[in-house]
Amino acid sequence: MGYVIEAWEPTSLEVAGSADRFPVRRIFCVGRNYAEHAREMGFDPDREPPFFFMKPSDALRPAEAPFPYPSRSENVHHEVELVVALGRGGKDVAKEQALDLVWGYAVGLDMTRRDLQGEMKKAGRPWEAGKAFDASAPCGALRPAAEIGHPKSGAIWLKVNEESRQSGDLSELIWSVPETIEHLSSLFELKPGDLIFTGTPAGVGPVKPGDVMLAGIEGVGEIAVKVV
Ligand code: MN
């Protein structure tokens, strides 16, 4: 059997310290998962169920690659996030078993055309043009949970050109990683290769061509992404 057009390789992520790669299936993202960030976006943080949106897997870029400033926006924001990579799938996974699905963790950026996202929110329209554009998901190398464990606390931060912008702690997640997986797997059957961007702490803001975004998560890694 062949394909009627040329088939492509799956998007994949580097694994730190290994020549092998992690194949990426889907990218799920959690909205407003840190209280301070919810407030800065004009919402009251609460324990309402988390909500999710998606990016296509081919929006993923290695952190070493420059981030091309996207078209049709004058307000592109950085959002540093803990990225969870699933090595196993599951449906209706209880939070007590949820970490069994996790293969590893990485530092990622949920790049956002904030102006377009704002217009879509106002109009009650979907967010794709604001969130799911090409190259909107720069991501560092994956670190296996078998090596680093499952981080539950630790600094998460982002600087632009050495100036501190975002700063928080993983312990401030409104919905923890196991709780997020529990919710997400009640909506979608999760599959090996799925990624979850778990939300961003306060301090999101604009970038411009020439900027360098430096971001890190204690115990997971650091990335540097140049805006071009
Ligand atoms: Mn985000």
Tab-separated table of C-alpha atoms and ligand atoms in Angstrom:
chain	number	residue	atom	x	y	z
A	1	MET	CA	0.000	0.000	0.000
A	2	GLY	CA	1.172	3.501	-0.716
A	3	TYR	CA	-0.110	6.987	0.010
A	4	VAL	CA	-1.666	9.131	-2.714
A	5	ILE	CA	0.476	12.096	-1.659
A	6	GLU	CA	3.876	11.988	-0.004
A	7	ALA	CA	3.504	10.983	3.679
A	8	TRP	CA	5.369	12.812	6.444
A	9	GLU	CA	7.223	11.784	9.539
A	10	PRO	CA	5.495	12.457	12.872
A	11	THR	CA	6.608	15.566	14.738
A	12	SER	CA	9.003	14.530	17.470
A	13	LEU	CA	10.792	15.908	20.498
A	14	GLU	CA	14.414	15.523	21.487
A	15	VAL	CA	15.031	13.396	24.588
A	16	ALA	CA	17.780	14.900	26.749
A	17	GLY	CA	20.928	12.790	26.694
A	18	SER	CA	19.629	10.382	24.052
A	19	ALA	CA	19.727	9.979	20.286
A	20	ASP	CA	16.163	8.583	20.391
A	21	ARG	CA	13.190	10.875	19.941
A	22	PHE	CA	9.665	11.089	21.371
A	23	PRO	CA	6.932	11.019	18.687
A	24	VAL	CA	4.235	13.636	19.248
A	25	ARG	CA	0.563	12.911	18.571
A	26	ARG	CA	-1.618	15.786	19.875
A	27	ILE	CA	-1.003	18.898	21.949
A	28	PHE	CA	-3.574	19.675	24.635
A	29	CYS	CA	-3.296	22.948	26.559
A	30	VAL	CA	-4.875	23.976	29.865
A	31	GLY	CA	-6.261	27.505	30.201
A	32	ARG	CA	-5.866	29.687	33.317
A	33	ASN	CA	-4.242	27.159	35.610
A	34	TYR	CA	-2.410	29.596	37.914
A	35	ALA	CA	-4.495	31.965	40.073
A	36	GLU	CA	-2.377	35.083	39.467
A	37	HIS	CA	-2.476	34.578	35.697
A	38	ALA	CA	-6.261	34.094	35.771
A	39	ARG	CA	-6.497	37.436	37.609
A	40	GLU	CA	-4.210	39.258	35.164
A	41	MET	CA	-6.454	38.031	32.313
A	42	GLY	CA	-9.482	39.472	34.094
A	43	PHE	CA	-10.967	36.317	35.595
A	44	ASP	CA	-11.584	35.102	39.123
A	45	PRO	CA	-9.537	31.996	39.768
A	46	ASP	CA	-11.652	29.218	41.183
A	47	ARG	CA	-11.998	25.474	41.227
A	48	GLU	CA	-14.326	25.368	38.249
A	49	PRO	CA	-13.326	22.385	36.107
A	50	PRO	CA	-10.269	23.135	33.956
A	51	PHE	CA	-10.798	23.953	30.284
A	52	PHE	CA	-8.694	22.845	27.342
A	53	PHE	CA	-7.732	23.932	23.871
A	54	MET	CA	-5.378	22.358	21.339
A	55	LYS	CA	-2.491	23.131	19.054
A	56	PRO	CA	-1.661	20.946	16.044
A	57	SER	CA	1.377	18.728	16.659
A	58	ASP	CA	3.236	20.384	13.804
A	59	ALA	CA	3.088	23.718	15.668
A	60	LEU	CA	5.830	22.226	17.857
A	61	ARG	CA	9.372	23.552	17.354
A	62	PRO	CA	12.622	22.627	19.067
A	63	ALA	CA	13.652	25.402	21.455
A	64	GLU	CA	16.932	25.881	19.504
A	65	ALA	CA	14.963	26.936	16.428
A	66	PRO	CA	14.125	30.635	16.239
A	67	PHE	CA	10.491	31.633	16.784
A	68	PRO	CA	9.233	33.420	13.652
A	69	TYR	CA	7.058	36.382	14.666
A	70	PRO	CA	3.648	35.379	13.251
A	71	SER	CA	1.639	37.295	10.669
A	72	ARG	CA	-1.527	39.296	11.419
A	73	SER	CA	-0.670	40.168	15.027
A	74	GLU	CA	0.857	43.111	16.831
A	75	ASN	CA	0.684	41.608	20.303
A	76	VAL	CA	2.357	38.203	20.533
A	77	HIS	CA	2.775	36.972	24.112
A	78	HIS	CA	5.047	34.424	25.787
A	79	GLU	CA	3.588	31.830	28.195
A	80	VAL	CA	6.080	29.486	29.846
A	81	GLU	CA	4.558	26.111	30.746
A	82	LEU	CA	5.418	22.705	32.168
A	83	VAL	CA	4.889	20.231	29.324
A	84	VAL	CA	3.789	16.701	30.202
A	85	ALA	CA	4.506	13.929	27.668
A	86	LEU	CA	2.346	10.805	27.827
A	87	GLY	CA	3.973	7.458	27.144
A	88	ARG	CA	0.734	5.559	27.690
A	89	GLY	CA	-2.876	6.338	26.893
A	90	GLY	CA	-6.112	5.945	28.791
A	91	LYS	CA	-9.738	6.925	29.201
A	92	ASP	CA	-11.363	8.008	32.472
A	93	VAL	CA	-8.040	7.749	34.298
A	94	ALA	CA	-8.321	8.371	38.059
A	95	LYS	CA	-5.867	10.909	39.421
A	96	GLU	CA	-4.326	8.229	41.634
A	97	GLN	CA	-3.218	6.334	38.487
A	98	ALA	CA	-2.631	9.356	36.249
A	99	LEU	CA	1.120	9.658	36.709
A	100	ASP	CA	1.540	6.089	35.367
A	101	LEU	CA	0.756	7.570	31.930
A	102	VAL	CA	3.513	10.185	32.092
A	103	TRP	CA	6.753	9.461	30.240
A	104	GLY	CA	8.501	12.758	30.848
A	105	TYR	CA	8.520	16.522	31.184
A	106	ALA	CA	9.820	19.532	29.261
A	107	VAL	CA	9.815	23.324	29.321
A	108	GLY	CA	7.550	24.747	26.617
A	109	LEU	CA	6.148	28.059	25.433
A	110	ASP	CA	2.475	28.529	24.566
A	111	MET	CA	3.007	31.453	22.184
A	112	THR	CA	-0.173	33.476	21.747
A	113	ARG	CA	-1.458	36.126	19.330
A	114	ARG	CA	-3.097	37.927	22.261
A	115	ASP	CA	-4.854	40.514	20.084
A	116	LEU	CA	-6.544	37.856	17.929
A	117	GLN	CA	-7.356	35.697	20.959
A	118	GLY	CA	-8.988	38.720	22.626
A	119	GLU	CA	-11.138	39.452	19.555
A	120	MET	CA	-12.232	35.806	19.415
A	121	LYS	CA	-13.111	35.721	23.105
A	122	LYS	CA	-15.230	38.833	22.655
A	123	ALA	CA	-16.998	37.355	19.635
A	124	GLY	CA	-17.436	33.931	21.288
A	125	ARG	CA	-15.384	32.324	18.514
A	126	PRO	CA	-12.771	29.540	18.601
A	127	TRP	CA	-9.198	30.439	19.557
A	128	GLU	CA	-7.183	28.645	16.859
A	129	ALA	CA	-5.838	31.711	15.064
A	130	GLY	CA	-4.752	33.092	18.440
A	131	LYS	CA	-3.236	29.917	19.824
A	132	ALA	CA	-2.663	27.215	17.220
A	133	PHE	CA	-0.632	29.026	14.568
A	134	ASP	CA	2.564	27.688	12.963
A	135	ALA	CA	5.526	27.417	15.339
A	136	SER	CA	3.334	28.446	18.300
A	137	ALA	CA	4.750	25.716	20.562
A	138	PRO	CA	8.529	25.966	21.086
A	139	CYS	CA	9.597	23.139	23.395
A	140	GLY	CA	12.830	22.017	25.021
A	141	ALA	CA	14.202	18.485	25.272
A	142	LEU	CA	12.147	15.952	27.227
A	143	ARG	CA	13.468	14.643	30.523
A	144	PRO	CA	12.239	11.128	31.406
A	145	ALA	CA	10.187	10.833	34.597
A	146	ALA	CA	12.240	7.702	35.260
A	147	GLU	CA	15.202	10.066	35.748
A	148	ILE	CA	13.762	13.239	37.295
A	149	GLY	CA	10.602	11.931	38.965
A	150	HIS	CA	7.334	13.892	38.825
A	151	PRO	CA	7.934	17.560	39.729
A	152	LYS	CA	5.219	18.886	42.063
A	153	SER	CA	6.956	22.084	43.092
A	154	GLY	CA	9.822	24.207	41.860
A	155	ALA	CA	10.328	27.581	40.223
A	156	ILE	CA	8.869	28.235	36.767
A	157	TRP	CA	10.126	31.449	35.196
A	158	LEU	CA	10.703	33.384	31.992
A	159	LYS	CA	12.934	36.324	31.160
A	160	VAL	CA	13.018	38.435	28.018
A	161	ASN	CA	16.519	39.761	27.300
A	162	GLU	CA	17.510	39.086	30.936
A	163	GLU	CA	14.519	41.058	32.255
A	164	SER	CA	12.327	38.958	34.537
A	165	ARG	CA	8.763	38.628	33.213
A	166	GLN	CA	7.145	35.472	34.584
A	167	SER	CA	7.820	33.855	37.891
A	168	GLY	CA	5.832	31.245	39.756
A	169	ASP	CA	6.023	27.816	41.292
A	170	LEU	CA	4.611	24.504	40.072
A	171	SER	CA	2.977	24.103	43.486
A	172	GLU	CA	0.654	27.009	42.498
A	173	LEU	CA	-1.048	25.004	39.722
A	174	ILE	CA	-4.815	25.198	40.350
A	175	TRP	CA	-5.195	21.748	38.754
A	176	SER	CA	-2.199	19.488	39.408
A	177	VAL	CA	-0.823	17.234	36.678
A	178	PRO	CA	-2.726	14.128	37.959
A	179	GLU	CA	-5.961	16.142	38.281
A	180	THR	CA	-5.476	17.605	34.798
A	181	ILE	CA	-5.008	14.118	33.321
A	182	GLU	CA	-8.107	12.911	35.176
A	183	HIS	CA	-10.222	15.724	33.677
A	184	LEU	CA	-8.706	15.534	30.200
A	185	SER	CA	-9.137	11.742	29.999
A	186	SER	CA	-12.828	12.121	30.839
A	187	LEU	CA	-13.190	14.252	27.688
A	188	PHE	CA	-10.742	12.511	25.314
A	189	GLU	CA	-9.206	9.067	25.152
A	190	LEU	CA	-5.568	9.941	25.706
A	191	LYS	CA	-2.923	8.307	23.512
A	192	PRO	CA	0.799	7.639	23.745
A	193	GLY	CA	2.586	10.650	22.261
A	194	ASP	CA	0.084	13.215	23.507
A	195	LEU	CA	1.513	16.354	25.134
A	196	ILE	CA	-0.187	18.539	27.741
A	197	PHE	CA	0.834	22.179	28.182
A	198	THR	CA	-0.271	22.722	31.774
A	199	GLY	CA	-0.812	26.500	31.928
A	200	THR	CA	1.261	29.573	32.651
A	201	PRO	CA	2.009	31.687	35.741
A	202	ALA	CA	1.419	35.438	35.868
A	203	GLY	CA	3.524	37.934	33.953
A	204	VAL	CA	2.674	37.131	30.338
A	205	GLY	CA	3.633	39.889	27.948
A	206	PRO	CA	4.644	40.848	24.425
A	207	VAL	CA	7.796	39.976	22.505
A	208	LYS	CA	9.277	41.525	19.376
A	209	PRO	CA	11.755	40.368	16.744
A	210	GLY	CA	15.270	40.353	18.178
A	211	ASP	CA	14.140	39.397	21.696
A	212	VAL	CA	15.488	36.282	23.381
A	213	MET	CA	13.117	34.389	25.673
A	214	LEU	CA	14.924	32.507	28.419
A	215	ALA	CA	12.707	30.126	30.342
A	216	GLY	CA	13.178	27.415	32.892
A	217	ILE	CA	11.585	25.022	35.332
A	218	GLU	CA	13.502	23.829	38.361
A	219	GLY	CA	14.399	20.171	37.933
A	220	VAL	CA	13.224	20.048	34.308
A	221	GLY	CA	15.469	22.350	32.288
A	222	GLU	CA	16.011	25.684	30.610
A	223	ILE	CA	15.456	26.905	27.072
A	224	ALA	CA	16.437	29.991	25.084
A	225	VAL	CA	14.293	30.951	22.114
A	226	LYS	CA	15.091	33.835	19.792
A	227	VAL	CA	12.264	35.815	18.184
A	228	VAL	CA	12.962	36.578	14.517
B	1	MN	MN	-1.123	28.810	28.033
